[in-house]
mmCIF file with all atom_site columns, C-alpha atoms in Angstrom:
data_model
loop_
_atom_site.group_PDB
_atom_site.id
_atom_site.type_symbol
_atom_site.label_atom_id
_atom_site.label_alt_id
_atom_site.label_comp_id
_atom_site.label_asym_id
_atom_site.label_entity_id
_atom_site.label_seq_id
_atom_site.pdbx_PDB_ins_code
_atom_site.Cartn_x
_atom_site.Cartn_y
_atom_site.Cartn_z
_atom_site.occupancy
_atom_site.B_iso_or_equiv
_atom_site.pdbx_formal_charge
_atom_site.auth_seq_id
_atom_site.auth_comp_id
_atom_site.auth_asym_id
_atom_site.auth_atom_id
_atom_site.pdbx_PDB_model_num
ATOM 1   C CA . UNK X 1 1   ? 0.000   0.000   0.000   1.00 0.00 ? 1   UNK X CA 1
ATOM 2   C CA . UNK X 1 2   ? 2.842   2.391   0.866   1.00 0.00 ? 2   UNK X CA 1
ATOM 3   C CA . UNK X 1 3   ? 4.485   1.631   -2.491  1.00 0.00 ? 3   UNK X CA 1
ATOM 4   C CA . UNK X 1 4   ? 1.213   2.677   -4.170  1.00 0.00 ? 4   UNK X CA 1
ATOM 5   C CA . UNK X 1 5   ? 1.329   6.045   -2.398  1.00 0.00 ? 5   UNK X CA 1
ATOM 6   C CA . UNK X 1 6   ? -0.517  5.431   0.858   1.00 0.00 ? 6   UNK X CA 1
ATOM 7   C CA . UNK X 1 7   ? 0.416   7.918   3.602   1.00 0.00 ? 7   UNK X CA 1
ATOM 8   C CA . UNK X 1 8   ? -1.341  6.025   6.393   1.00 0.00 ? 8   UNK X CA 1
ATOM 9   C CA . UNK X 1 9   ? -2.461  2.387   6.375   1.00 0.00 ? 9   UNK X CA 1
ATOM 10  C CA . UNK X 1 10  ? -5.520  1.168   8.268   1.00 0.00 ? 10  UNK X CA 1
ATOM 11  C CA . UNK X 1 11  ? -5.707  -2.611  8.410   1.00 0.00 ? 11  UNK X CA 1
ATOM 12  C CA . UNK X 1 12  ? -9.107  -4.007  9.329   1.00 0.00 ? 12  UNK X CA 1
ATOM 13  C CA . UNK X 1 13  ? -9.300  -7.398  10.998  1.00 0.00 ? 13  UNK X CA 1
ATOM 14  C CA . UNK X 1 14  ? -13.098 -7.596  11.164  1.00 0.00 ? 14  UNK X CA 1
ATOM 15  C CA . UNK X 1 15  ? -15.050 -9.052  8.267   1.00 0.00 ? 15  UNK X CA 1
ATOM 16  C CA . UNK X 1 16  ? -16.363 -6.772  5.514   1.00 0.00 ? 16  UNK X CA 1
ATOM 17  C CA . UNK X 1 17  ? -19.750 -8.244  6.400   1.00 0.00 ? 17  UNK X CA 1
ATOM 18  C CA . UNK X 1 18  ? -19.516 -6.773  9.896   1.00 0.00 ? 18  UNK X CA 1
ATOM 19  C CA . UNK X 1 19  ? -21.014 -3.318  10.331  1.00 0.00 ? 19  UNK X CA 1
ATOM 20  C CA . UNK X 1 20  ? -19.027 -2.505  13.490  1.00 0.00 ? 20  UNK X CA 1
ATOM 21  C CA . UNK X 1 21  ? -15.509 -2.184  12.089  1.00 0.00 ? 21  UNK X CA 1
ATOM 22  C CA . UNK X 1 22  ? -13.375 -0.051  14.411  1.00 0.00 ? 22  UNK X CA 1
ATOM 23  C CA . UNK X 1 23  ? -10.473 0.529   11.990  1.00 0.00 ? 23  UNK X CA 1
ATOM 24  C CA . UNK X 1 24  ? -12.929 1.560   9.260   1.00 0.00 ? 24  UNK X CA 1
ATOM 25  C CA . UNK X 1 25  ? -14.398 4.165   11.623  1.00 0.00 ? 25  UNK X CA 1
ATOM 26  C CA . UNK X 1 26  ? -10.883 5.403   12.437  1.00 0.00 ? 26  UNK X CA 1
ATOM 27  C CA . UNK X 1 27  ? -10.118 5.649   8.718   1.00 0.00 ? 27  UNK X CA 1
ATOM 28  C CA . UNK X 1 28  ? -13.268 7.669   8.012   1.00 0.00 ? 28  UNK X CA 1
ATOM 29  C CA . UNK X 1 29  ? -12.425 10.036  10.874  1.00 0.00 ? 29  UNK X CA 1
ATOM 30  C CA . UNK X 1 30  ? -8.905  10.482  9.480   1.00 0.00 ? 30  UNK X CA 1
ATOM 31  C CA . UNK X 1 31  ? -9.880  11.203  5.867   1.00 0.00 ? 31  UNK X CA 1
ATOM 32  C CA . UNK X 1 32  ? -10.202 14.854  4.836   1.00 0.00 ? 32  UNK X CA 1
ATOM 33  C CA . UNK X 1 33  ? -11.508 16.486  1.640   1.00 0.00 ? 33  UNK X CA 1
ATOM 34  C CA . UNK X 1 34  ? -8.891  16.107  -1.084  1.00 0.00 ? 34  UNK X CA 1
ATOM 35  C CA . UNK X 1 35  ? -7.614  12.776  0.310   1.00 0.00 ? 35  UNK X CA 1
ATOM 36  C CA . UNK X 1 36  ? -7.897  9.538   -1.642  1.00 0.00 ? 36  UNK X CA 1
ATOM 37  C CA . UNK X 1 37  ? -8.906  6.266   0.004   1.00 0.00 ? 37  UNK X CA 1
ATOM 38  C CA . UNK X 1 38  ? -6.785  3.484   -1.474  1.00 0.00 ? 38  UNK X CA 1
ATOM 39  C CA . UNK X 1 39  ? -7.876  -0.123  -0.925  1.00 0.00 ? 39  UNK X CA 1
ATOM 40  C CA . UNK X 1 40  ? -6.067  -3.289  -1.927  1.00 0.00 ? 40  UNK X CA 1
ATOM 41  C CA . UNK X 1 41  ? -9.276  -4.967  -3.081  1.00 0.00 ? 41  UNK X CA 1
ATOM 42  C CA . UNK X 1 42  ? -12.958 -3.986  -3.240  1.00 0.00 ? 42  UNK X CA 1
ATOM 43  C CA . UNK X 1 43  ? -14.014 -7.099  -1.361  1.00 0.00 ? 43  UNK X CA 1
ATOM 44  C CA . UNK X 1 44  ? -12.223 -5.785  1.728   1.00 0.00 ? 44  UNK X CA 1
ATOM 45  C CA . UNK X 1 45  ? -14.406 -2.672  1.810   1.00 0.00 ? 45  UNK X CA 1
ATOM 46  C CA . UNK X 1 46  ? -18.022 -3.780  1.549   1.00 0.00 ? 46  UNK X CA 1
ATOM 47  C CA . UNK X 1 47  ? -20.514 -6.621  1.616   1.00 0.00 ? 47  UNK X CA 1
ATOM 48  C CA . UNK X 1 48  ? -22.318 -6.065  -1.666  1.00 0.00 ? 48  UNK X CA 1
ATOM 49  C CA . UNK X 1 49  ? -22.352 -3.984  -4.821  1.00 0.00 ? 49  UNK X CA 1
ATOM 50  C CA . UNK X 1 50  ? -24.894 -1.594  -3.360  1.00 0.00 ? 50  UNK X CA 1
ATOM 51  C CA . UNK X 1 51  ? -22.938 -1.316  -0.101  1.00 0.00 ? 51  UNK X CA 1
ATOM 52  C CA . UNK X 1 52  ? -19.751 -0.464  -2.015  1.00 0.00 ? 52  UNK X CA 1
ATOM 53  C CA . UNK X 1 53  ? -21.608 2.073   -4.155  1.00 0.00 ? 53  UNK X CA 1
ATOM 54  C CA . UNK X 1 54  ? -23.000 3.729   -1.020  1.00 0.00 ? 54  UNK X CA 1
ATOM 55  C CA . UNK X 1 55  ? -19.562 3.922   0.610   1.00 0.00 ? 55  UNK X CA 1
ATOM 56  C CA . UNK X 1 56  ? -17.889 5.430   -2.454  1.00 0.00 ? 56  UNK X CA 1
ATOM 57  C CA . UNK X 1 57  ? -20.794 7.874   -2.917  1.00 0.00 ? 57  UNK X CA 1
ATOM 58  C CA . UNK X 1 58  ? -20.450 9.089   0.684   1.00 0.00 ? 58  UNK X CA 1
ATOM 59  C CA . UNK X 1 59  ? -16.709 9.495   0.197   1.00 0.00 ? 59  UNK X CA 1
ATOM 60  C CA . UNK X 1 60  ? -17.350 11.534  -2.951  1.00 0.00 ? 60  UNK X CA 1
ATOM 61  C CA . UNK X 1 61  ? -19.840 13.760  -1.133  1.00 0.00 ? 61  UNK X CA 1
ATOM 62  C CA . UNK X 1 62  ? -17.134 14.471  1.442   1.00 0.00 ? 62  UNK X CA 1
ATOM 63  C CA . UNK X 1 63  ? -14.675 15.371  -1.334  1.00 0.00 ? 63  UNK X CA 1
ATOM 64  C CA . UNK X 1 64  ? -12.640 12.194  -0.857  1.00 0.00 ? 64  UNK X CA 1
ATOM 65  C CA . UNK X 1 65  ? -11.441 10.214  -3.874  1.00 0.00 ? 65  UNK X CA 1
ATOM 66  C CA . UNK X 1 66  ? -11.353 6.436   -4.106  1.00 0.00 ? 66  UNK X CA 1
ATOM 67  C CA . UNK X 1 67  ? -8.941  3.974   -5.742  1.00 0.00 ? 67  UNK X CA 1
ATOM 68  C CA . UNK X 1 68  ? -8.664  0.197   -5.718  1.00 0.00 ? 68  UNK X CA 1
ATOM 69  C CA . UNK X 1 69  ? -5.355  -1.502  -6.503  1.00 0.00 ? 69  UNK X CA 1
ATOM 70  C CA . UNK X 1 70  ? -6.960  -4.779  -7.621  1.00 0.00 ? 70  UNK X CA 1
ATOM 71  C CA . UNK X 1 71  ? -9.539  -2.934  -9.756  1.00 0.00 ? 71  UNK X CA 1
ATOM 72  C CA . UNK X 1 72  ? -7.553  -0.147  -11.470 1.00 0.00 ? 72  UNK X CA 1
ATOM 73  C CA . UNK X 1 73  ? -10.631 0.842   -13.498 1.00 0.00 ? 73  UNK X CA 1
ATOM 74  C CA . UNK X 1 74  ? -12.178 2.098   -10.251 1.00 0.00 ? 74  UNK X CA 1
ATOM 75  C CA . UNK X 1 75  ? -10.419 5.391   -9.574  1.00 0.00 ? 75  UNK X CA 1
ATOM 76  C CA . UNK X 1 76  ? -12.773 8.286   -8.826  1.00 0.00 ? 76  UNK X CA 1
ATOM 77  C CA . UNK X 1 77  ? -9.909  10.765  -9.096  1.00 0.00 ? 77  UNK X CA 1
ATOM 78  C CA . UNK X 1 78  ? -10.033 10.504  -12.907 1.00 0.00 ? 78  UNK X CA 1
ATOM 79  C CA . UNK X 1 79  ? -12.846 11.327  -15.335 1.00 0.00 ? 79  UNK X CA 1
ATOM 80  C CA . UNK X 1 80  ? -12.749 7.780   -16.710 1.00 0.00 ? 80  UNK X CA 1
ATOM 81  C CA . UNK X 1 81  ? -12.904 6.287   -13.200 1.00 0.00 ? 81  UNK X CA 1
ATOM 82  C CA . UNK X 1 82  ? -15.828 8.551   -12.260 1.00 0.00 ? 82  UNK X CA 1
ATOM 83  C CA . UNK X 1 83  ? -17.713 7.367   -15.345 1.00 0.00 ? 83  UNK X CA 1
ATOM 84  C CA . UNK X 1 84  ? -17.078 3.722   -14.444 1.00 0.00 ? 84  UNK X CA 1
ATOM 85  C CA . UNK X 1 85  ? -18.163 4.345   -10.856 1.00 0.00 ? 85  UNK X CA 1
ATOM 86  C CA . UNK X 1 86  ? -21.349 6.117   -11.968 1.00 0.00 ? 86  UNK X CA 1
ATOM 87  C CA . UNK X 1 87  ? -22.264 3.074   -14.065 1.00 0.00 ? 87  UNK X CA 1
ATOM 88  C CA . UNK X 1 88  ? -21.386 0.832   -11.117 1.00 0.00 ? 88  UNK X CA 1
ATOM 89  C CA . UNK X 1 89  ? -23.609 2.921   -8.795  1.00 0.00 ? 89  UNK X CA 1
ATOM 90  C CA . UNK X 1 90  ? -26.455 2.913   -11.332 1.00 0.00 ? 90  UNK X CA 1
ATOM 91  C CA . UNK X 1 91  ? -26.320 -0.874  -11.512 1.00 0.00 ? 91  UNK X CA 1
ATOM 92  C CA . UNK X 1 92  ? -26.411 -1.054  -7.711  1.00 0.00 ? 92  UNK X CA 1
ATOM 93  C CA . UNK X 1 93  ? -29.466 1.232   -7.644  1.00 0.00 ? 93  UNK X CA 1
ATOM 94  C CA . UNK X 1 94  ? -31.111 -0.931  -10.307 1.00 0.00 ? 94  UNK X CA 1
ATOM 95  C CA . UNK X 1 95  ? -30.316 -4.034  -8.219  1.00 0.00 ? 95  UNK X CA 1
ATOM 96  C CA . UNK X 1 96  ? -31.968 -2.416  -5.156  1.00 0.00 ? 96  UNK X CA 1
ATOM 97  C CA . UNK X 1 97  ? -35.109 -1.435  -7.073  1.00 0.00 ? 97  UNK X CA 1
ATOM 98  C CA . UNK X 1 98  ? -35.476 -4.901  -8.618  1.00 0.00 ? 98  UNK X CA 1
ATOM 99  C CA . UNK X 1 99  ? -35.093 -6.503  -5.199  1.00 0.00 ? 99  UNK X CA 1
ATOM 100 C CA . UNK X 1 100 ? -37.767 -4.178  -3.827  1.00 0.00 ? 100 UNK X CA 1
ATOM 101 C CA . UNK X 1 101 ? -40.116 -5.037  -6.713  1.00 0.00 ? 101 UNK X CA 1
ATOM 102 C CA . UNK X 1 102 ? -39.586 -8.782  -6.225  1.00 0.00 ? 102 UNK X CA 1
ATOM 103 C CA . UNK X 1 103 ? -40.170 -8.477  -2.483  1.00 0.00 ? 103 UNK X CA 1
ATOM 104 C CA . UNK X 1 104 ? -43.415 -6.534  -2.971  1.00 0.00 ? 104 UNK X CA 1
ATOM 105 C CA . UNK X 1 105 ? -44.620 -9.009  -5.612  1.00 0.00 ? 105 UNK X CA 1
ATOM 106 C CA . UNK X 1 106 ? -43.810 -11.954 -3.344  1.00 0.00 ? 106 UNK X CA 1
ATOM 107 C CA . UNK X 1 107 ? -45.672 -10.401 -0.410  1.00 0.00 ? 107 UNK X CA 1
ATOM 108 C CA . UNK X 1 108 ? -48.695 -9.663  -2.612  1.00 0.00 ? 108 UNK X CA 1
ATOM 109 C CA . UNK X 1 109 ? -48.712 -13.244 -3.955  1.00 0.00 ? 109 UNK X CA 1
ATOM 110 C CA . UNK X 1 110 ? -48.488 -14.658 -0.424  1.00 0.00 ? 110 UNK X CA 1
ATOM 111 C CA . UNK X 1 111 ? -51.328 -12.407 0.718   1.00 0.00 ? 111 UNK X CA 1
ATOM 112 C CA . UNK X 1 112 ? -53.454 -13.567 -2.240  1.00 0.00 ? 112 UNK X CA 1
ATOM 113 C CA . UNK X 1 113 ? -52.855 -17.181 -1.115  1.00 0.00 ? 113 UNK X CA 1
ATOM 114 C CA . UNK X 1 114 ? -54.087 -16.239 2.355   1.00 0.00 ? 114 UNK X CA 1
ATOM 115 C CA . UNK X 1 115 ? -50.712 -16.246 4.046   1.00 0.00 ? 115 UNK X CA 1
ATOM 116 C CA . UNK X 1 116 ? -50.020 -13.534 6.566   1.00 0.00 ? 116 UNK X CA 1
ATOM 117 C CA . UNK X 1 117 ? -46.553 -12.292 7.375   1.00 0.00 ? 117 UNK X CA 1
ATOM 118 C CA . UNK X 1 118 ? -45.066 -11.731 10.770  1.00 0.00 ? 118 UNK X CA 1
ATOM 119 C CA . UNK X 1 119 ? -44.765 -13.786 13.869  1.00 0.00 ? 119 UNK X CA 1
ATOM 120 C CA . UNK X 1 120 ? -47.429 -16.449 14.464  1.00 0.00 ? 120 UNK X CA 1
ATOM 121 C CA . UNK X 1 121 ? -49.974 -15.546 17.139  1.00 0.00 ? 121 UNK X CA 1
ATOM 122 C CA . UNK X 1 122 ? -49.356 -17.154 20.500  1.00 0.00 ? 122 UNK X CA 1
ATOM 123 C CA . UNK X 1 123 ? -53.105 -17.406 21.168  1.00 0.00 ? 123 UNK X CA 1
ATOM 124 C CA . UNK X 1 124 ? -54.667 -20.029 18.937  1.00 0.00 ? 124 UNK X CA 1
ATOM 125 C CA . UNK X 1 125 ? -58.437 -20.552 18.797  1.00 0.00 ? 125 UNK X CA 1
ATOM 126 C CA . UNK X 1 126 ? -57.998 -23.616 21.032  1.00 0.00 ? 126 UNK X CA 1
ATOM 127 C CA . UNK X 1 127 ? -56.002 -21.684 23.616  1.00 0.00 ? 127 UNK X CA 1
ATOM 128 C CA . UNK X 1 128 ? -58.585 -18.904 23.587  1.00 0.00 ? 128 UNK X CA 1
ATOM 129 C CA . UNK X 1 129 ? -61.353 -21.401 24.314  1.00 0.00 ? 129 UNK X CA 1
ATOM 130 C CA . UNK X 1 130 ? -59.298 -22.908 27.146  1.00 0.00 ? 130 UNK X CA 1
ATOM 131 C CA . UNK X 1 131 ? -58.608 -19.410 28.497  1.00 0.00 ? 131 UNK X CA 1
ATOM 132 C CA . UNK X 1 132 ? -62.312 -18.595 28.557  1.00 0.00 ? 132 UNK X CA 1
ATOM 133 C CA . UNK X 1 133 ? -63.004 -21.858 30.385  1.00 0.00 ? 133 UNK X CA 1
ATOM 134 C CA . UNK X 1 134 ? -60.258 -21.231 32.962  1.00 0.00 ? 134 UNK X CA 1
ATOM 135 C CA . UNK X 1 135 ? -61.439 -17.662 33.536  1.00 0.00 ? 135 UNK X CA 1
ATOM 136 C CA . UNK X 1 136 ? -65.030 -18.863 34.022  1.00 0.00 ? 136 UNK X CA 1
ATOM 137 C CA . UNK X 1 137 ? -63.677 -21.256 36.669  1.00 0.00 ? 137 UNK X CA 1
ATOM 138 C CA . UNK X 1 138 ? -62.265 -18.245 38.526  1.00 0.00 ? 138 UNK X CA 1
ATOM 139 C CA . UNK X 1 139 ? -58.603 -18.527 37.522  1.00 0.00 ? 139 UNK X CA 1
ATOM 140 C CA . UNK X 1 140 ? -56.671 -15.229 37.511  1.00 0.00 ? 140 UNK X CA 1
ATOM 141 C CA . UNK X 1 141 ? -55.176 -13.781 34.340  1.00 0.00 ? 141 UNK X CA 1
ATOM 142 C CA . UNK X 1 142 ? -51.712 -14.710 35.594  1.00 0.00 ? 142 UNK X CA 1
ATOM 143 C CA . UNK X 1 143 ? -52.705 -18.311 36.384  1.00 0.00 ? 143 UNK X CA 1
ATOM 144 C CA . UNK X 1 144 ? -54.437 -18.670 33.016  1.00 0.00 ? 144 UNK X CA 1
ATOM 145 C CA . UNK X 1 145 ? -51.486 -17.192 31.110  1.00 0.00 ? 145 UNK X CA 1
ATOM 146 C CA . UNK X 1 146 ? -49.041 -19.499 32.887  1.00 0.00 ? 146 UNK X CA 1
ATOM 147 C CA . UNK X 1 147 ? -51.201 -22.544 32.157  1.00 0.00 ? 147 UNK X CA 1
ATOM 148 C CA . UNK X 1 148 ? -51.341 -21.635 28.438  1.00 0.00 ? 148 UNK X CA 1
ATOM 149 C CA . UNK X 1 149 ? -47.648 -20.619 28.239  1.00 0.00 ? 149 UNK X CA 1
ATOM 150 C CA . UNK X 1 150 ? -48.465 -17.136 26.966  1.00 0.00 ? 150 UNK X CA 1
ATOM 151 C CA . UNK X 1 151 ? -47.837 -13.691 28.403  1.00 0.00 ? 151 UNK X CA 1
ATOM 152 C CA . UNK X 1 152 ? -50.533 -11.937 30.402  1.00 0.00 ? 152 UNK X CA 1
ATOM 153 C CA . UNK X 1 153 ? -50.588 -9.154  27.795  1.00 0.00 ? 153 UNK X CA 1
ATOM 154 C CA . UNK X 1 154 ? -51.181 -11.655 24.951  1.00 0.00 ? 154 UNK X CA 1
ATOM 155 C CA . UNK X 1 155 ? -53.976 -13.275 26.940  1.00 0.00 ? 155 UNK X CA 1
ATOM 156 C CA . UNK X 1 156 ? -55.595 -9.931  27.796  1.00 0.00 ? 156 UNK X CA 1
ATOM 157 C CA . UNK X 1 157 ? -55.380 -8.764  24.182  1.00 0.00 ? 157 UNK X CA 1
ATOM 158 C CA . UNK X 1 158 ? -56.941 -11.982 22.858  1.00 0.00 ? 158 UNK X CA 1
ATOM 159 C CA . UNK X 1 159 ? -59.760 -11.936 25.418  1.00 0.00 ? 159 UNK X CA 1
ATOM 160 C CA . UNK X 1 160 ? -60.542 -8.264  24.761  1.00 0.00 ? 160 UNK X CA 1
ATOM 161 C CA . UNK X 1 161 ? -60.510 -8.841  20.989  1.00 0.00 ? 161 UNK X CA 1
ATOM 162 C CA . UNK X 1 162 ? -62.956 -11.644 21.656  1.00 0.00 ? 162 UNK X CA 1
ATOM 163 C CA . UNK X 1 163 ? -61.804 -13.499 18.573  1.00 0.00 ? 163 UNK X CA 1
ATOM 164 C CA . UNK X 1 164 ? -58.702 -15.101 17.145  1.00 0.00 ? 164 UNK X CA 1
ATOM 165 C CA . UNK X 1 165 ? -58.573 -15.403 13.354  1.00 0.00 ? 165 UNK X CA 1
ATOM 166 C CA . UNK X 1 166 ? -58.434 -18.925 12.050  1.00 0.00 ? 166 UNK X CA 1
ATOM 167 C CA . UNK X 1 167 ? -55.206 -19.960 10.380  1.00 0.00 ? 167 UNK X CA 1
ATOM 168 C CA . UNK X 1 168 ? -55.638 -19.832 6.588   1.00 0.00 ? 168 UNK X CA 1
ATOM 169 C CA . UNK X 1 169 ? -55.801 -23.306 5.120   1.00 0.00 ? 169 UNK X CA 1
ATOM 170 C CA . UNK X 1 170 ? -53.313 -24.361 2.491   1.00 0.00 ? 170 UNK X CA 1
ATOM 171 C CA . UNK X 1 171 ? -55.997 -26.350 0.629   1.00 0.00 ? 171 UNK X CA 1
ATOM 172 C CA . UNK X 1 172 ? -57.389 -23.246 -1.089  1.00 0.00 ? 172 UNK X CA 1
#
């Protein structure tokens, strides 16, 4: 890195997939407008194409250039490198929008099949019936909740709602 012109070297030992990278934070604090961040390889900087594009965009907004030794085509200090990066960032944005579209389509298809997202309810129709029976026998909310292995708040909510939706059948 020094042979390539690096003035200060920050070596990260945490994975690129880890958000909490102390040396990366130190590096960002050190960099000033007009500096150039030089990395040995793109894979050491980020987890995905969109993550890398975001990092380089933030650096650019701070007036900090970016160069990769393993990918010499990625050098935001030159007009050619900026063009390549802009295409790279556009592809990352396209990737994000396609992922969002696929996620929304998948959720809509699941909803059409009667599947609901989120955590399954702890109070099933059977448990609600048992809860009503126990309460009619004089059991306290706490005793009833413990017997059904649910929280008192879940029990109270289910009893006040006075209904628990049936689980959608897969035979539809």
